[in-house]
Structures are given as structure tokens and as C-alpha cells.
Coordinates of C-alpha atoms and ligand atoms in Angstrom, one line a residue:
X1 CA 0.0 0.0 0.0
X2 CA 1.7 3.1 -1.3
X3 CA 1.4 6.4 0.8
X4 CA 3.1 9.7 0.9
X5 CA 4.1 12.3 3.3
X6 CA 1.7 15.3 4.5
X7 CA 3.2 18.8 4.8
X8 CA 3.0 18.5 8.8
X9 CA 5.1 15.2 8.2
X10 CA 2.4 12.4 8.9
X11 CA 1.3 9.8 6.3
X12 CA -1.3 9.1 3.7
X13 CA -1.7 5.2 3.1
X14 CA -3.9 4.8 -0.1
X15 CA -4.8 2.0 -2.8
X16 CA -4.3 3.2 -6.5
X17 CA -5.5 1.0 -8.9
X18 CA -6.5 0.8 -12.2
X19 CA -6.6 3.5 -15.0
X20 CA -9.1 5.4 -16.8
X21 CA -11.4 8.1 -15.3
X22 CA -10.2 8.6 -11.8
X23 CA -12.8 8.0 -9.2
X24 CA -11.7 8.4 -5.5
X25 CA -13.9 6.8 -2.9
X26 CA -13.8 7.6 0.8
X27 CA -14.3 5.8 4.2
X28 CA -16.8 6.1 6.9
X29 CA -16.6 5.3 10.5
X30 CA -14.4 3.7 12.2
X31 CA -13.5 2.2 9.0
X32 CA -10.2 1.9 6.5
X33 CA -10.0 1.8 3.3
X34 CA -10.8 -1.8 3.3
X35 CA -14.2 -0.6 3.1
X36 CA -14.0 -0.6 -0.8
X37 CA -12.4 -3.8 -1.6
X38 CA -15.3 -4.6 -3.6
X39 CA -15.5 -1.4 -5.7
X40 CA -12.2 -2.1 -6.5
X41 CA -12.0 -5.2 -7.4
X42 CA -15.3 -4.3 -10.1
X43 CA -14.3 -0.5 -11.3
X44 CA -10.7 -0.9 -11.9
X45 CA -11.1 -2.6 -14.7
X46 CA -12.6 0.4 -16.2
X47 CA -11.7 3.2 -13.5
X48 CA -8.6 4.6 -11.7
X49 CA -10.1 3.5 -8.5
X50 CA -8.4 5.5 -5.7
X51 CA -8.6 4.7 -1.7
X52 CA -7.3 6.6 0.9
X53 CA -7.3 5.6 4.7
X54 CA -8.3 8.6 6.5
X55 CA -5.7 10.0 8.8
X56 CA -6.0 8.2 11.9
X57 CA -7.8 5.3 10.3
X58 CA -6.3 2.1 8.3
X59 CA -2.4 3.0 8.2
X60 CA -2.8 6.8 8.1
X61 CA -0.7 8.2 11.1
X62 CA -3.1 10.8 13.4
X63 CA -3.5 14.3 12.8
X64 CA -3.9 16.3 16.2
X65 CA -7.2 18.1 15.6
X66 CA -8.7 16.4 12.3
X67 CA -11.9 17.8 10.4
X68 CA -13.8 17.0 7.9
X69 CA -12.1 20.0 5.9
X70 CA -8.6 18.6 7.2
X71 CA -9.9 15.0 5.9
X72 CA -11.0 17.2 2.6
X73 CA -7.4 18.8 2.2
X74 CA -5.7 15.5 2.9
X75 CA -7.7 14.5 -0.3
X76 CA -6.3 17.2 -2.4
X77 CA -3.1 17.0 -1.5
X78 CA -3.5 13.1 -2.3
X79 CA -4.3 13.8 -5.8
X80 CA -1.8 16.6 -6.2
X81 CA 0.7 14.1 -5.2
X82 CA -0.9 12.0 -8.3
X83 CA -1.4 14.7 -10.9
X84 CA -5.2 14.4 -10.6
X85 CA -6.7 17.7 -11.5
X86 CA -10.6 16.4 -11.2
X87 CA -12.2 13.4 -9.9
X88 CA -15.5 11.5 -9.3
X89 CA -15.6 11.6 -5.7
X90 CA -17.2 9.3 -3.3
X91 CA -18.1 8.8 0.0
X92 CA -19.6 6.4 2.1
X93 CA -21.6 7.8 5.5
X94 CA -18.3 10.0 7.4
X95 CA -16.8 10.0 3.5
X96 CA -20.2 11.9 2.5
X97 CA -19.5 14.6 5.0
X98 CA -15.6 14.7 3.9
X99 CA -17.1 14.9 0.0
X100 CA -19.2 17.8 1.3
X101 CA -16.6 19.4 2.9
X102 CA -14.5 19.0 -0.6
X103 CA -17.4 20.8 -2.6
X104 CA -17.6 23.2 -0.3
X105 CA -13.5 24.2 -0.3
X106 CA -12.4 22.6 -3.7
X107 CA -15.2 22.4 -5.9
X108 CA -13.2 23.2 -9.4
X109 CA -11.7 19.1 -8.5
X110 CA -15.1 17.6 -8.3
X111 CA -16.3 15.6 -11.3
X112 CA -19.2 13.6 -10.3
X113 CA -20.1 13.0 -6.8
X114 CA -21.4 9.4 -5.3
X115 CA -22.9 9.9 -1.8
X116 CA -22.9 6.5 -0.2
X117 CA -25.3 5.5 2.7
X118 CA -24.9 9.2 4.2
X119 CA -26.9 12.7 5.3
X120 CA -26.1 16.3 4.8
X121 CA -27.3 17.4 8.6
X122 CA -24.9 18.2 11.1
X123 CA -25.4 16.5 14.6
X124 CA -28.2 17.4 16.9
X125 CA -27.5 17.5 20.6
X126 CA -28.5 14.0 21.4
X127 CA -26.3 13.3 18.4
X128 CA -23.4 15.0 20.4
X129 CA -24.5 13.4 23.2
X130 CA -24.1 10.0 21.9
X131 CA -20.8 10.7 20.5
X132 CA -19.3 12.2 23.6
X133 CA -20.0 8.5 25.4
X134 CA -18.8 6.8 22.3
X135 CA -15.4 8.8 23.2
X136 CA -15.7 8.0 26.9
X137 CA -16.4 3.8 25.8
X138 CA -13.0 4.3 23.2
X139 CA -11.2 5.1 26.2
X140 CA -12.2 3.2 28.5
X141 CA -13.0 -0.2 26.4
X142 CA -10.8 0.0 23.5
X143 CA -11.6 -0.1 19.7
X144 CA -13.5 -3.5 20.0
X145 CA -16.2 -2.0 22.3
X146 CA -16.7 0.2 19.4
X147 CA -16.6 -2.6 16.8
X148 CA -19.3 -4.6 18.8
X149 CA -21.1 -1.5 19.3
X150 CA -21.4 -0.7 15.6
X151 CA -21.9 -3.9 13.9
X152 CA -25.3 -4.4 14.0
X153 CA -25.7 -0.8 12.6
X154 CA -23.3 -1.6 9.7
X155 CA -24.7 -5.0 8.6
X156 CA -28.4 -6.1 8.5
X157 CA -28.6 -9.4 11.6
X158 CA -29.6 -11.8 8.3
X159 CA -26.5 -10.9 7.0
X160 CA -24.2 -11.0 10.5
X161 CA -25.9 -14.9 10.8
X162 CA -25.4 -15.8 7.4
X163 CA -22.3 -14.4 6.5
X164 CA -20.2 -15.0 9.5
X165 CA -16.8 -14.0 7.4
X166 CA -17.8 -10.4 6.5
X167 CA -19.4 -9.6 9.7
X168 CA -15.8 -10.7 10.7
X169 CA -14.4 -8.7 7.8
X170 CA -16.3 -5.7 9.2
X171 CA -16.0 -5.8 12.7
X172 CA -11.5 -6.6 12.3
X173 CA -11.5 -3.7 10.4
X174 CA -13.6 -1.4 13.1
X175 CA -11.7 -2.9 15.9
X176 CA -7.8 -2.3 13.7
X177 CA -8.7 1.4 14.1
X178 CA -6.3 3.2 16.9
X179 CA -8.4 5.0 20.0
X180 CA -7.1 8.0 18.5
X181 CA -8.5 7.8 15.4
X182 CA -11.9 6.7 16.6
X183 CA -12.0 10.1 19.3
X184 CA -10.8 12.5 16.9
X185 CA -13.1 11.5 13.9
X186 CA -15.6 11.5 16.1
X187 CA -15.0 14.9 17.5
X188 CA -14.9 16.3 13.8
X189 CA -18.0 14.6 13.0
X190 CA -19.4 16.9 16.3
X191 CA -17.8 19.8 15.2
X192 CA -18.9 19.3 11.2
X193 CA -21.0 22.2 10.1
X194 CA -24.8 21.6 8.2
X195 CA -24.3 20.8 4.7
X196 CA -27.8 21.1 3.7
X197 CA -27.6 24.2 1.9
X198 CA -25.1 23.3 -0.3
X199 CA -27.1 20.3 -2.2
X200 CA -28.6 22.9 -5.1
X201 CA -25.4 23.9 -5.5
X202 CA -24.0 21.2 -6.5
X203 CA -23.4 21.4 -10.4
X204 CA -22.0 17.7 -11.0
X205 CA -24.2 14.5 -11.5
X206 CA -24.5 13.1 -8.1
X207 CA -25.1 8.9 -7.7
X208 CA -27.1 8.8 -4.2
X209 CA -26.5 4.9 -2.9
X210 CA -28.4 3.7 0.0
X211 CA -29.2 0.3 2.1
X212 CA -32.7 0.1 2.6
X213 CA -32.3 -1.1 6.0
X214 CA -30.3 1.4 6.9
X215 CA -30.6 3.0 10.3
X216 CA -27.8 5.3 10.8
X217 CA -28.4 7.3 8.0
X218 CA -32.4 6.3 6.9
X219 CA -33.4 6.1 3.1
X220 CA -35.3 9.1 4.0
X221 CA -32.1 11.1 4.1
X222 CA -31.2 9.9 0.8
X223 CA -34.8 11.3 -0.7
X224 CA -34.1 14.5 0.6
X225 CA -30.6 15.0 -0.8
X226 CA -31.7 13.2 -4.4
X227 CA -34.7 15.8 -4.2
X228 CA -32.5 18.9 -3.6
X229 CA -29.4 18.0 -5.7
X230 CA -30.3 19.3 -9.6
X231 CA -28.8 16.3 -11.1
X232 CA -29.0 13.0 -9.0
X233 CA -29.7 9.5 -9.5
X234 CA -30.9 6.8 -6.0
X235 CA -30.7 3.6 -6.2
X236 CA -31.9 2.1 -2.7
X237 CA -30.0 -1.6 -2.0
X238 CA -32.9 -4.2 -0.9
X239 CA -31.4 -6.3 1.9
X240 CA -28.5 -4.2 3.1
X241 CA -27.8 -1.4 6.2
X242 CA -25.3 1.1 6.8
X243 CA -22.7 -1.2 4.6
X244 CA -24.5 -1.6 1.8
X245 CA -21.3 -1.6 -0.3
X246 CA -20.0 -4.9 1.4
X247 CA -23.1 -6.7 1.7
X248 CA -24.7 -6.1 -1.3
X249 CA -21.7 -5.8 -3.9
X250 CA -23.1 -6.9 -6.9
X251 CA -26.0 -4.7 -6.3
X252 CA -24.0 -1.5 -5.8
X253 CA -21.2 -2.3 -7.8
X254 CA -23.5 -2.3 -11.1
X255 CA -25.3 0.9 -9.6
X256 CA -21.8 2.5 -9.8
X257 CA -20.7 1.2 -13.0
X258 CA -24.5 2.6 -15.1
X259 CA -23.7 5.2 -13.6
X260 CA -20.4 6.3 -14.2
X261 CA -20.8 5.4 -17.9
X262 CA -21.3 9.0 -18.7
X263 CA -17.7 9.6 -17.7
X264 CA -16.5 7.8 -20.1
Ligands
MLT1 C1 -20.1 6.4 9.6 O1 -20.5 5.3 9.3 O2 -19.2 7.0 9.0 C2 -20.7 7.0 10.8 O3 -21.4 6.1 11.6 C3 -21.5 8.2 10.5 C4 -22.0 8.9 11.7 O4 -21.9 8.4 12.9 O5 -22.5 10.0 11.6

């Protein structure tokens, strides 16, 4: 896994694979890169398929006070460092709030825009609430309170009895994530401003993906963002949750792929 060095000296770890269109797809919480193994395994054969690990998640070192518009940065200066002027950018549930911050600071490297299983909102104070005991349980407990916590939010329980390996898959890669990663992109996600506004303003096609048993971000959240952004596209995933990119695949790989034809 190739990675370069940040201006502050701390590490991007990224996948780069594939060539064609460029399409870079980011993480959500408390996830790696690892996230997308599928999508890469289908797109590269058509697409640059580009995957960083967040800083303080996967191998990325920790920044000291990360935000979504530090995560968004990061991003840039990861496709400087490739000599990627534009990109169709993607992001699944935290990657969504990173891709808004991106169109919000760097909208002239936007392409397309895939919002995966994610919501525009900011927190609410129960949300904060919520995430300030997450933080206390990370430091007390470790990352595998956190992975057992957020399991059953990412997978649908048909799929955590049936598919015993990639609710394994999931929760090693939740519980590989250091304390410090999980606290401080939690903290930004507290801190991340409403992005709500900023959905008519977005002047790319947008793909919205979404599990239709999702519970951390609802299918409702999806309707309003396809209903406010001029040019989108949902597809809702039968059978999946907050995942739906690792446990429906096929389903969401091909929802990718029609889409990003016009690229092409
Ligand atoms: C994620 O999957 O990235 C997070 O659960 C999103 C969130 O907690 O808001």
C-alpha cells in the first residue's frame, strides 16, 4: 500500500488501482480503506479506483485536531501528489461529510459525486450526546467495544448470521482502528458544520446509494438529498444497512458502474 508524506510530516496510506477516469472513494466510520475492496475489485477494470485511509484510520498516522475540511485537504493534497486535477468523488456515510466538505472548499476538482449511505445534517445535541459517550467507551473499552457497538448498525442481523466472514471482515476492520482515530473523527464529525444548503449547489451528477435497512443514515435522508441535488440518480439496496457496499456488492457495484458510464 503506497502512501506519501503530509506537509506536517504524517502519512497518507492509499490504494491506486486501475486507470481510466479517476474515481476516488472515501471511508466512513471507524473504518479503513478496506471498506471498498469490492469497488475495486469491479471499477478498476474500467476506472482509476483510488482509496485513501483517513488520517487516523487504516495506516494513516493521526492528525492532532482532524476535520472533515482537514480530511478534505488530505484528499487534495493526495491527488496533487498523483497529478489528478478532477475526480468523481465518493463517499460512504463519514466520506459523505468529507465529500461535502471538498465541494464546499475545492469544488473546481469535483467531477461527479457518489454519496454513499450518508446525510447532509450536522449533529443534533443527542447526536453530540451520543458521541461524547462513544469517546468515553474508546477510552475506556478500546476499539473492539466500538466494533461490537457498531456492527449491527453496519450489517443487517440476516446478513451478521449468514455471512459470518464479512461480519468478521467488518468488525477486524472497526476494531484495527487506533483509539485515537476513533476520538478524533468523532470529535470532527461533532464539530462538522450543516451541509444542507449546499445540495442545489452542486453542479456535477451526483449517484445517491443507500441500504434500505439502513438505520444510521435512513433512506429518508437519501430522498431528501436526491430531491434537492439538480442532477442525482438513488438507487436504494434491498437487503443491506449502513454497509450496503460490502453486503450487497453486486447490487452496488452495477449501480456504480451505469452510472459512471457518462464519464466515459
Ligand atoms: C459512519 O458510518 O461513517 C458514521 O457512523 C457516521 C456517523 O456516525 O454520523
Amino acid at each position: 500500500m503506497p502512501s506519501f508524506t503530509l506537509q506536517e510530516g504524517q502519512s497518507l496510506h492509499y490504494h491506486d488501482e486501475g486507470a481510466g477516469e479517476p474515481v476516488l472513494l472515501v471511508h466512513g466510520f471507524p473504518l479503513s480503506s478496506d471498506l471498498f475492496q469490492p469497488q475495486r475489485a469491479a471499477l478498476s477494470a474500467r476506472f482509476r479506483v483510488i482509496t485513501p485511509d483517513l488520517r487516523g484510520m487504516g495506516r494513516s498516522t493521526a492528525a492532532a485536531e482532524p476535520s472533515m475540511a482537514l480530511y478534505a485537504d488530505d484528499l487534495v493534497a493526495l491527488l496533487d501528489h498523483l497529478g489528478i486535477g478532477q475526480v468523481i468523488v465518493g463517499g460512504m456515510s463519514m466520506g459523505g461529510y468529507v465529500v461535502f466538505a471538498l465541494l464546499r472548499r475545492h469544488p473546481e476538482r469535483v467531477r461527479g459525486v457518489v454519496l454513499l449511505d450518508t446525510r447532509p445534517g450536522a449533529d443534533t445535541e443527542d447526536g453530540k450526546a451520543g458521541r461524547r459517550k462513544m469517546i468515553e467507551q474508546a477510552r475506556a473499552d478500546g476499539a473492539d467495544a466500538i466494533a461490537d457497538a457498531m456492527l449491527p448498525k453496519m450489517l443487517t442481523e440476516r446478513t451478521i448470521q449468514q455471512q459470518p466472514q464479512l461480519a468478521d471482515f467488518v468488525r477486524s476492520m472497526m476494531a484495527a482502528t487506533p483509539v485515537e482515530g476513533i476520538v478524533g473523527s468523532l470529535e470532527a464529525m461533532m464539530r462538522r458544520p450543516d451541509s444542507t444548503s449546499l445540495l442545489s449547489d452542486i453542479n456535477v451528477p451526483a449517484l445517491i446509494v443507500v441500504g434500505r435497512d439502513d438505520q444510521l443514515t435512513p433512506p429518508a435522508e437519501s430522498e431528501k438529498m436526491a430531491a434537492a441535488i439538480p442532477e442525482a440518480r438513488l438507487v436504494v439496496i434491498d437487503d443491506a444497512a449502513h454497509a450496503a457496499n460490502l453486503e450487497r456488492p453486486d447490487a452496488v457495484n452495477q449501480a456504480l458502474l451505469d452510472w459512471l458510464e457518462q464519464f466515459v
